[in-house]
PDB file of C-alpha atoms in Angstrom:
ATOM      1  CA  ASP D   1      -6.483 -10.534  -9.637  1.00 53.00           C
ATOM      2  CA  ALA D   2      -3.253 -11.730 -11.216  1.00 53.00           C
ATOM      3  CA  LYS D   3      -3.503 -14.862 -13.322  1.00 84.00           C
ATOM      4  CA  THR D   4      -1.043 -17.465 -14.523  1.00 92.00           C
ATOM      5  CA  THR D   5      -0.661 -19.132 -17.911  1.00 93.00           C
ATOM      6  CA  GLN D   6       0.868 -22.587 -18.327  1.00 95.00           C
ATOM      7  CA  PRO D   7       1.059 -25.103 -21.184  1.00 96.00           C
ATOM      8  CA  ASN D   8      -1.662 -27.730 -20.907  1.00 95.00           C
ATOM      9  CA  SER D   9       0.728 -30.662 -21.130  1.00 97.00           C
ATOM     10  CA  MET D  10       4.400 -31.597 -21.384  1.00 97.00           C
ATOM     11  CA  GLU D  11       6.389 -34.803 -21.738  1.00 96.00           C
ATOM     12  CA  SER D  12       9.789 -35.722 -20.425  1.00 95.00           C
ATOM     13  CA  ASN D  13      11.992 -38.785 -20.546  1.00 96.00           C
ATOM     14  CA  GLU D  14      12.811 -40.405 -17.241  1.00 96.00           C
ATOM     15  CA  GLU D  15      16.016 -39.165 -15.584  1.00 95.00           C
ATOM     16  CA  GLU D  16      16.170 -36.055 -17.768  1.00 95.00           C
ATOM     17  CA  PRO D  17      15.634 -32.491 -16.523  1.00 95.00           C
ATOM     18  CA  VAL D  18      12.221 -30.878 -16.954  1.00 97.00           C
ATOM     19  CA  HIS D  19      11.550 -27.157 -17.275  1.00 97.00           C
ATOM     20  CA  LEU D  20       7.942 -26.194 -16.621  1.00 98.00           C
ATOM     21  CA  PRO D  21       7.193 -22.584 -17.665  1.00 97.00           C
ATOM     22  CA  CYS D  22       4.656 -20.149 -16.236  1.00 96.00           C
ATOM     23  CA  ASN D  23       3.689 -16.654 -17.351  1.00 96.00           C
ATOM     24  CA  HIS D  24       2.256 -14.181 -14.854  1.00 93.00           C
ATOM     25  CA  SER D  25       2.504 -10.833 -16.609  1.00 92.00           C
ATOM     26  CA  THR D  26       0.106  -9.025 -14.227  1.00 89.00           C
ATOM     27  CA  ILE D  27       1.901 -10.047 -11.036  1.00 90.00           C
ATOM     28  CA  SER D  28       2.018  -7.363  -8.354  1.00 87.00           C
ATOM     29  CA  GLY D  29       5.070  -6.475  -6.323  1.00 86.00           C
ATOM     30  CA  THR D  30       3.872  -8.331  -3.225  1.00 84.00           C
ATOM     31  CA  ASP D  31       2.654 -11.535  -4.885  1.00 87.00           C
ATOM     32  CA  TYR D  32       4.587 -14.701  -4.110  1.00 89.00           C
ATOM     33  CA  ILE D  33       4.988 -17.423  -6.753  1.00 92.00           C
ATOM     34  CA  HIS D  34       4.124 -20.915  -5.547  1.00 93.00           C
ATOM     35  CA  TRP D  35       4.306 -24.268  -7.304  1.00 96.00           C
ATOM     36  CA  TYR D  36       2.200 -27.226  -6.273  1.00 96.00           C
ATOM     37  CA  ARG D  37       1.621 -30.587  -7.876  1.00 97.00           C
ATOM     38  CA  GLN D  38      -1.371 -32.875  -7.776  1.00 95.00           C
ATOM     39  CA  LEU D  39      -1.456 -36.618  -8.239  1.00 93.00           C
ATOM     40  CA  PRO D  40      -4.725 -38.325  -9.242  1.00 87.00           C
ATOM     41  CA  SER D  41      -7.261 -38.521  -6.421  1.00 87.00           C
ATOM     42  CA  GLN D  42      -5.044 -36.518  -4.058  1.00 91.00           C
ATOM     43  CA  GLY D  43      -4.884 -32.976  -2.813  1.00 93.00           C
ATOM     44  CA  PRO D  44      -2.235 -30.571  -4.122  1.00 94.00           C
ATOM     45  CA  GLU D  45       1.259 -30.985  -2.668  1.00 95.00           C
ATOM     46  CA  TYR D  46       3.640 -28.077  -2.035  1.00 94.00           C
ATOM     47  CA  VAL D  47       6.747 -28.048  -4.240  1.00 96.00           C
ATOM     48  CA  ILE D  48       8.454 -24.668  -3.883  1.00 95.00           C
ATOM     49  CA  HIS D  49       7.820 -20.929  -3.652  1.00 93.00           C
ATOM     50  CA  GLY D  50       9.672 -17.648  -4.047  1.00 93.00           C
ATOM     51  CA  LEU D  51       9.370 -13.882  -4.373  1.00 91.00           C
ATOM     52  CA  THR D  52      12.244 -12.470  -6.415  1.00 91.00           C
ATOM     53  CA  SER D  53      15.316 -14.666  -6.106  1.00 89.00           C
ATOM     54  CA  ASN D  54      15.822 -18.155  -7.476  1.00 92.00           C
ATOM     55  CA  VAL D  55      15.086 -20.883  -4.938  1.00 92.00           C
ATOM     56  CA  ASN D  56      16.286 -24.453  -4.496  1.00 93.00           C
ATOM     57  CA  ASN D  57      15.009 -27.261  -2.309  1.00 91.00           C
ATOM     58  CA  ARG D  58      15.233 -31.038  -2.274  1.00 89.00           C
ATOM     59  CA  MET D  59      12.376 -31.400  -4.735  1.00 87.00           C
ATOM     60  CA  ALA D  60      13.063 -28.754  -7.354  1.00 95.00           C
ATOM     61  CA  SER D  61      14.436 -25.347  -8.310  1.00 96.00           C
ATOM     62  CA  LEU D  62      12.480 -22.196  -9.081  1.00 97.00           C
ATOM     63  CA  ALA D  63      13.886 -19.696 -11.549  1.00 97.00           C
ATOM     64  CA  ILE D  64      12.169 -16.281 -11.485  1.00 97.00           C
ATOM     65  CA  ALA D  65      12.652 -13.786 -14.314  1.00 96.00           C
ATOM     66  CA  GLU D  66      14.181 -10.455 -13.398  1.00 95.00           C
ATOM     67  CA  ASP D  67      10.927  -8.623 -14.227  1.00 94.00           C
ATOM     68  CA  ARG D  68       8.967 -11.342 -12.350  1.00 95.00           C
ATOM     69  CA  LYS D  69       6.555 -11.750 -15.258  1.00 95.00           C
ATOM     70  CA  SER D  70       7.497 -15.390 -15.722  1.00 96.00           C
ATOM     71  CA  SER D  71       9.001 -18.275 -13.801  1.00 97.00           C
ATOM     72  CA  THR D  72      10.205 -21.813 -14.459  1.00 97.00           C
ATOM     73  CA  LEU D  73       9.990 -24.866 -12.245  1.00 98.00           C
ATOM     74  CA  ILE D  74      12.959 -27.160 -12.783  1.00 97.00           C
ATOM     75  CA  LEU D  75      12.897 -30.836 -11.905  1.00 96.00           C
ATOM     76  CA  HIS D  76      16.513 -31.908 -12.177  1.00 94.00           C
ATOM     77  CA  ARG D  77      15.940 -35.615 -12.932  1.00 94.00           C
ATOM     78  CA  ALA D  78      12.394 -36.633 -13.717  1.00 95.00           C
ATOM     79  CA  THR D  79      11.155 -39.892 -12.244  1.00 95.00           C
ATOM     80  CA  LEU D  80       7.926 -41.752 -12.882  1.00 95.00           C
ATOM     81  CA  ARG D  81       6.663 -40.491  -9.514  1.00 94.00           C
ATOM     82  CA  ASP D  82       6.930 -36.919 -10.824  1.00 96.00           C
ATOM     83  CA  ALA D  83       4.078 -37.495 -13.283  1.00 96.00           C
ATOM     84  CA  ALA D  84       1.379 -35.112 -12.055  1.00 97.00           C
ATOM     85  CA  VAL D  85      -0.418 -31.854 -12.789  1.00 96.00           C
ATOM     86  CA  TYR D  86       1.804 -28.918 -11.825  1.00 97.00           C
ATOM     87  CA  TYR D  87       0.193 -25.649 -10.802  1.00 96.00           C
ATOM     88  CA  CYS D  88       1.859 -22.254 -10.825  1.00 95.00           C
ATOM     89  CA  ILE D  89       0.051 -20.079  -8.300  1.00 92.00           C
ATOM     90  CA  LEU D  90       0.222 -16.469  -7.198  1.00 89.00           C
ATOM     91  CA  SER D  91      -0.638 -15.571  -3.632  1.00 84.00           C
ATOM     92  CA  ASN D  92      -1.616 -12.134  -2.447  1.00 75.00           C
ATOM     93  CA  THR D  93      -1.047 -10.480   0.917  1.00 67.00           C
ATOM     94  CA  GLY D  94      -4.001 -12.420   2.300  1.00 68.00           C
ATOM     95  CA  ASN D  95      -2.359 -15.711   1.319  1.00 68.00           C
ATOM     96  CA  GLN D  96      -5.244 -16.449  -1.033  1.00 77.00           C
ATOM     97  CA  PHE D  97      -4.166 -18.757  -3.824  1.00 83.00           C
ATOM     98  CA  TYR D  98      -5.284 -18.336  -7.444  1.00 82.00           C
ATOM     99  CA  PHE D  99      -4.902 -21.600  -9.332  1.00 85.00           C
ATOM    100  CA  GLY D 100      -4.720 -21.863 -13.113  1.00 82.00           C
ATOM    101  CA  THR D 101      -5.459 -25.049 -15.053  1.00 86.00           C
ATOM    102  CA  GLY D 102      -1.930 -26.403 -14.608  1.00 93.00           C
ATOM    103  CA  THR D 103       0.466 -28.447 -16.752  1.00 96.00           C
ATOM    104  CA  SER D 104      -0.009 -32.200 -16.963  1.00 96.00           C
ATOM    105  CA  LEU D 105       3.468 -33.746 -16.942  1.00 97.00           C
ATOM    106  CA  THR D 106       3.954 -37.183 -18.483  1.00 97.00           C
ATOM    107  CA  VAL D 107       7.221 -38.972 -17.726  1.00 96.00           C
ATOM    108  CA  ILE D 108       8.247 -41.542 -20.324  1.00 96.00           C
ATOM    109  CA  PRO D 109      10.220 -44.566 -19.071  1.00 94.00           C
TER     110      PRO D 109
ATOM    111  CA  ASN K   1       1.079 -37.188  11.285  1.00 61.00           C
ATOM    112  CA  ALA K   2      -2.478 -36.897   9.989  1.00 74.00           C
ATOM    113  CA  GLY K   3      -2.110 -33.340   8.641  1.00 93.00           C
ATOM    114  CA  VAL K   4      -5.452 -32.250   7.163  1.00 96.00           C
ATOM    115  CA  THR K   5      -8.306 -34.733   7.488  1.00 96.00           C
ATOM    116  CA  GLN K   6     -11.549 -34.419   5.531  1.00 97.00           C
ATOM    117  CA  THR K   7     -14.763 -36.338   6.078  1.00 96.00           C
ATOM    118  CA  PRO K   8     -16.560 -37.870   4.349  1.00 96.00           C
ATOM    119  CA  LYS K   9     -14.431 -38.958   1.374  1.00 95.00           C
ATOM    120  CA  PHE K  10     -17.444 -39.552  -0.873  1.00 96.00           C
ATOM    121  CA  GLN K  11     -21.071 -38.427  -0.740  1.00 96.00           C
ATOM    122  CA  VAL K  12     -24.092 -38.516  -3.020  1.00 96.00           C
ATOM    123  CA  LEU K  13     -26.930 -36.072  -2.386  1.00 96.00           C
ATOM    124  CA  LYS K  14     -30.247 -35.287  -3.971  1.00 97.00           C
ATOM    125  CA  THR K  15     -31.017 -31.763  -5.127  1.00 97.00           C
ATOM    126  CA  GLY K  16     -32.249 -29.686  -2.213  1.00 96.00           C
ATOM    127  CA  GLN K  17     -30.642 -31.759   0.530  1.00 97.00           C
ATOM    128  CA  SER K  18     -28.252 -30.174   3.007  1.00 96.00           C
ATOM    129  CA  MET K  19     -24.784 -31.394   3.893  1.00 95.00           C
ATOM    130  CA  THR K  20     -21.821 -30.385   6.056  1.00 97.00           C
ATOM    131  CA  LEU K  21     -18.281 -31.250   5.026  1.00 98.00           C
ATOM    132  CA  GLN K  22     -15.844 -31.537   7.900  1.00 97.00           C
ATOM    133  CA  CYS K  23     -12.176 -30.583   8.001  1.00 98.00           C
ATOM    134  CA  ALA K  24      -9.676 -30.846  10.845  1.00 97.00           C
ATOM    135  CA  GLN K  25      -5.947 -30.119  11.025  1.00 97.00           C
ATOM    136  CA  ASP K  26      -3.480 -31.167  13.699  1.00 96.00           C
ATOM    137  CA  MET K  27      -0.595 -28.839  12.781  1.00 94.00           C
ATOM    138  CA  ASN K  28      -1.649 -25.917  15.012  1.00 93.00           C
ATOM    139  CA  HIS K  29      -2.200 -23.781  11.907  1.00 92.00           C
ATOM    140  CA  ASN K  30      -4.012 -20.475  12.155  1.00 91.00           C
ATOM    141  CA  SER K  31      -5.515 -20.234   8.677  1.00 91.00           C
ATOM    142  CA  MET K  32      -7.851 -22.652   6.946  1.00 93.00           C
ATOM    143  CA  TYR K  33      -9.392 -22.726   3.462  1.00 93.00           C
ATOM    144  CA  TRP K  34     -12.091 -24.444   1.427  1.00 96.00           C
ATOM    145  CA  TYR K  35     -11.671 -24.974  -2.336  1.00 96.00           C
ATOM    146  CA  ARG K  36     -13.645 -26.717  -5.040  1.00 97.00           C
ATOM    147  CA  GLN K  37     -12.178 -28.406  -8.093  1.00 95.00           C
ATOM    148  CA  ASP K  38     -14.292 -29.118 -11.163  1.00 93.00           C
ATOM    149  CA  PRO K  39     -13.154 -31.604 -13.841  1.00 85.00           C
ATOM    150  CA  GLY K  40     -10.109 -30.436 -15.806  1.00 81.00           C
ATOM    151  CA  MET K  41      -9.789 -27.230 -13.814  1.00 83.00           C
ATOM    152  CA  GLY K  42      -7.670 -25.809 -11.080  1.00 86.00           C
ATOM    153  CA  LEU K  43      -8.920 -25.202  -7.543  1.00 92.00           C
ATOM    154  CA  ARG K  44     -11.117 -22.211  -6.751  1.00 93.00           C
ATOM    155  CA  LEU K  45     -11.346 -20.673  -3.298  1.00 92.00           C
ATOM    156  CA  ILE K  46     -14.800 -20.784  -1.697  1.00 95.00           C
ATOM    157  CA  TYR K  47     -14.174 -19.400   1.809  1.00 94.00           C
ATOM    158  CA  TYR K  48     -11.252 -18.991   4.116  1.00 92.00           C
ATOM    159  CA  SER K  49     -10.602 -18.339   7.790  1.00 92.00           C
ATOM    160  CA  ALA K  50      -7.511 -16.297   8.513  1.00 87.00           C
ATOM    161  CA  SER K  51      -7.699 -17.083  12.217  1.00 87.00           C
ATOM    162  CA  GLU K  52     -10.048 -18.594  14.756  1.00 88.00           C
ATOM    163  CA  GLY K  53     -13.235 -16.543  14.901  1.00 88.00           C
ATOM    164  CA  THR K  54     -12.960 -14.998  11.428  1.00 90.00           C
ATOM    165  CA  THR K  55     -14.215 -16.079   8.003  1.00 94.00           C
ATOM    166  CA  ASP K  56     -14.150 -14.378   4.592  1.00 91.00           C
ATOM    167  CA  LYS K  57     -15.486 -15.042   1.116  1.00 93.00           C
ATOM    168  CA  GLY K  58     -13.268 -16.286  -1.682  1.00 90.00           C
ATOM    169  CA  GLU K  59     -13.893 -16.440  -5.436  1.00 89.00           C
ATOM    170  CA  VAL K  60     -17.015 -18.640  -5.448  1.00 94.00           C
ATOM    171  CA  PRO K  61     -18.898 -18.357  -2.111  1.00 96.00           C
ATOM    172  CA  ASN K  62     -22.505 -18.459  -3.373  1.00 96.00           C
ATOM    173  CA  GLY K  63     -24.482 -21.429  -2.072  1.00 96.00           C
ATOM    174  CA  TYR K  64     -22.086 -22.172   0.786  1.00 97.00           C
ATOM    175  CA  ASN K  65     -21.609 -21.281   4.441  1.00 97.00           C
ATOM    176  CA  VAL K  66     -18.682 -21.981   6.722  1.00 97.00           C
ATOM    177  CA  SER K  67     -17.977 -22.271  10.426  1.00 97.00           C
ATOM    178  CA  ARG K  68     -14.599 -22.056  12.117  1.00 96.00           C
ATOM    179  CA  LEU K  69     -15.559 -24.199  15.102  1.00 88.00           C
ATOM    180  CA  ASN K  70     -12.187 -23.869  16.842  1.00 94.00           C
ATOM    181  CA  LYS K  71      -8.561 -23.612  15.791  1.00 94.00           C
ATOM    182  CA  ARG K  72      -8.517 -27.178  14.485  1.00 96.00           C
ATOM    183  CA  GLU K  73     -11.835 -27.432  12.661  1.00 97.00           C
ATOM    184  CA  PHE K  74     -13.379 -25.628   9.689  1.00 97.00           C
ATOM    185  CA  SER K  75     -16.647 -26.897   8.218  1.00 97.00           C
ATOM    186  CA  LEU K  76     -18.366 -26.170   4.910  1.00 98.00           C
ATOM    187  CA  ARG K  77     -22.167 -26.363   4.639  1.00 97.00           C
ATOM    188  CA  LEU K  78     -24.383 -26.675   1.610  1.00 96.00           C
ATOM    189  CA  GLU K  79     -27.849 -25.590   2.739  1.00 92.00           C
ATOM    190  CA  SER K  80     -29.740 -26.638  -0.411  1.00 95.00           C
ATOM    191  CA  ALA K  81     -27.534 -28.660  -2.736  1.00 95.00           C
ATOM    192  CA  ALA K  82     -27.704 -28.053  -6.487  1.00 96.00           C
ATOM    193  CA  PRO K  83     -26.259 -30.156  -9.358  1.00 96.00           C
ATOM    194  CA  SER K  84     -23.852 -27.279 -10.121  1.00 95.00           C
ATOM    195  CA  GLN K  85     -22.196 -27.971  -6.779  1.00 97.00           C
ATOM    196  CA  THR K  86     -21.078 -31.426  -7.888  1.00 97.00           C
ATOM    197  CA  SER K  87     -17.330 -31.204  -7.428  1.00 97.00           C
ATOM    198  CA  VAL K  88     -14.331 -32.310  -5.418  1.00 97.00           C
ATOM    199  CA  TYR K  89     -13.904 -30.206  -2.297  1.00 98.00           C
ATOM    200  CA  PHE K  90     -10.506 -29.634  -0.725  1.00 97.00           C
ATOM    201  CA  CYS K  91      -9.687 -28.216   2.659  1.00 97.00           C
ATOM    202  CA  ALA K  92      -6.288 -26.662   3.347  1.00 94.00           C
ATOM    203  CA  SER K  93      -4.461 -24.992   6.196  1.00 93.00           C
ATOM    204  CA  SER K  94      -1.442 -22.753   6.604  1.00 91.00           C
ATOM    205  CA  LEU K  95       0.519 -21.562   9.590  1.00 88.00           C
ATOM    206  CA  LEU K  96      -0.082 -17.872   9.071  1.00 76.00           C
ATOM    207  CA  ARG K  97      -1.988 -15.574   6.828  1.00 64.00           C
ATOM    208  CA  GLY K  98      -0.287 -12.572   5.155  1.00 54.00           C
ATOM    209  CA  PRO K  99       1.098  -9.972   4.971  1.00 51.00           C
ATOM    210  CA  GLY K 100       4.044 -12.117   4.036  1.00 52.00           C
ATOM    211  CA  SER K 101       1.838 -14.465   1.992  1.00 58.00           C
ATOM    212  CA  ASN K 102       4.743 -16.876   1.863  1.00 76.00           C
ATOM    213  CA  GLN K 103       3.141 -19.699   3.776  1.00 82.00           C
ATOM    214  CA  PRO K 104       2.672 -23.053   2.070  1.00 88.00           C
ATOM    215  CA  GLN K 105      -0.802 -24.509   2.282  1.00 90.00           C
ATOM    216  CA  HIS K 106      -1.293 -28.132   3.297  1.00 93.00           C
ATOM    217  CA  PHE K 107      -4.200 -29.893   1.608  1.00 95.00           C
ATOM    218  CA  GLY K 108      -6.433 -32.791   2.543  1.00 96.00           C
ATOM    219  CA  ASP K 109      -7.284 -35.545   0.073  1.00 94.00           C
ATOM    220  CA  GLY K 110     -10.689 -34.148  -0.775  1.00 96.00           C
ATOM    221  CA  THR K 111     -14.382 -34.969  -0.555  1.00 97.00           C
ATOM    222  CA  ARG K 112     -15.999 -36.144  -3.784  1.00 96.00           C
ATOM    223  CA  LEU K 113     -19.549 -34.821  -3.814  1.00 97.00           C
ATOM    224  CA  SER K 114     -22.183 -35.726  -6.400  1.00 96.00           C
ATOM    225  CA  ILE K 115     -25.576 -34.039  -6.458  1.00 96.00           C
ATOM    226  CA  LEU K 116     -28.316 -35.698  -8.464  1.00 95.00           C
TER     227      LEU K 116
END
């Protein structure tokens, strides 16, 4: 099964953009790329997902490399409430999710 | 809206005891999932139910059984709890299962289970 690789931790200053990278070099043609985030003592929360094209929503943007072997989650202006663990996930045709260990984002006031 | 509700929120068991974790969703979703999360790790899929009446194994099914009671409810049972099953358990649901595999999953807040 395809796996994802993310940095263990990142820091960002409040109100600055944040680029969270993810490598998924073994992605198959039908795998979707999902991003979720998890606050302490809560379940994961959906952020964004995509297949081939870049995607935007009210929370974030998702930039997908042309070869689909990597992607970047972009938070346009980090707030303190964005401090969380961010997971880059691949889903197969059965909609089964394969979580990695995620990136712990610290937002500095 | 309640979304995905898990009960109980916390539980302590002794080795060998049995336990059923309950999950219910009120979003009329077809697919439901059970995950476990160990400290410092991402979630791992235990079992899933693509639709009412069907269940399938995920990555780590050993030591667990599931029941899709109806469209709303999906329970996870530990028949003989072991310390290695100490974890946080999350239930999730999604509107549809593949082939599109583009459906977000909605998660509950978890059940924290300790086995002594």
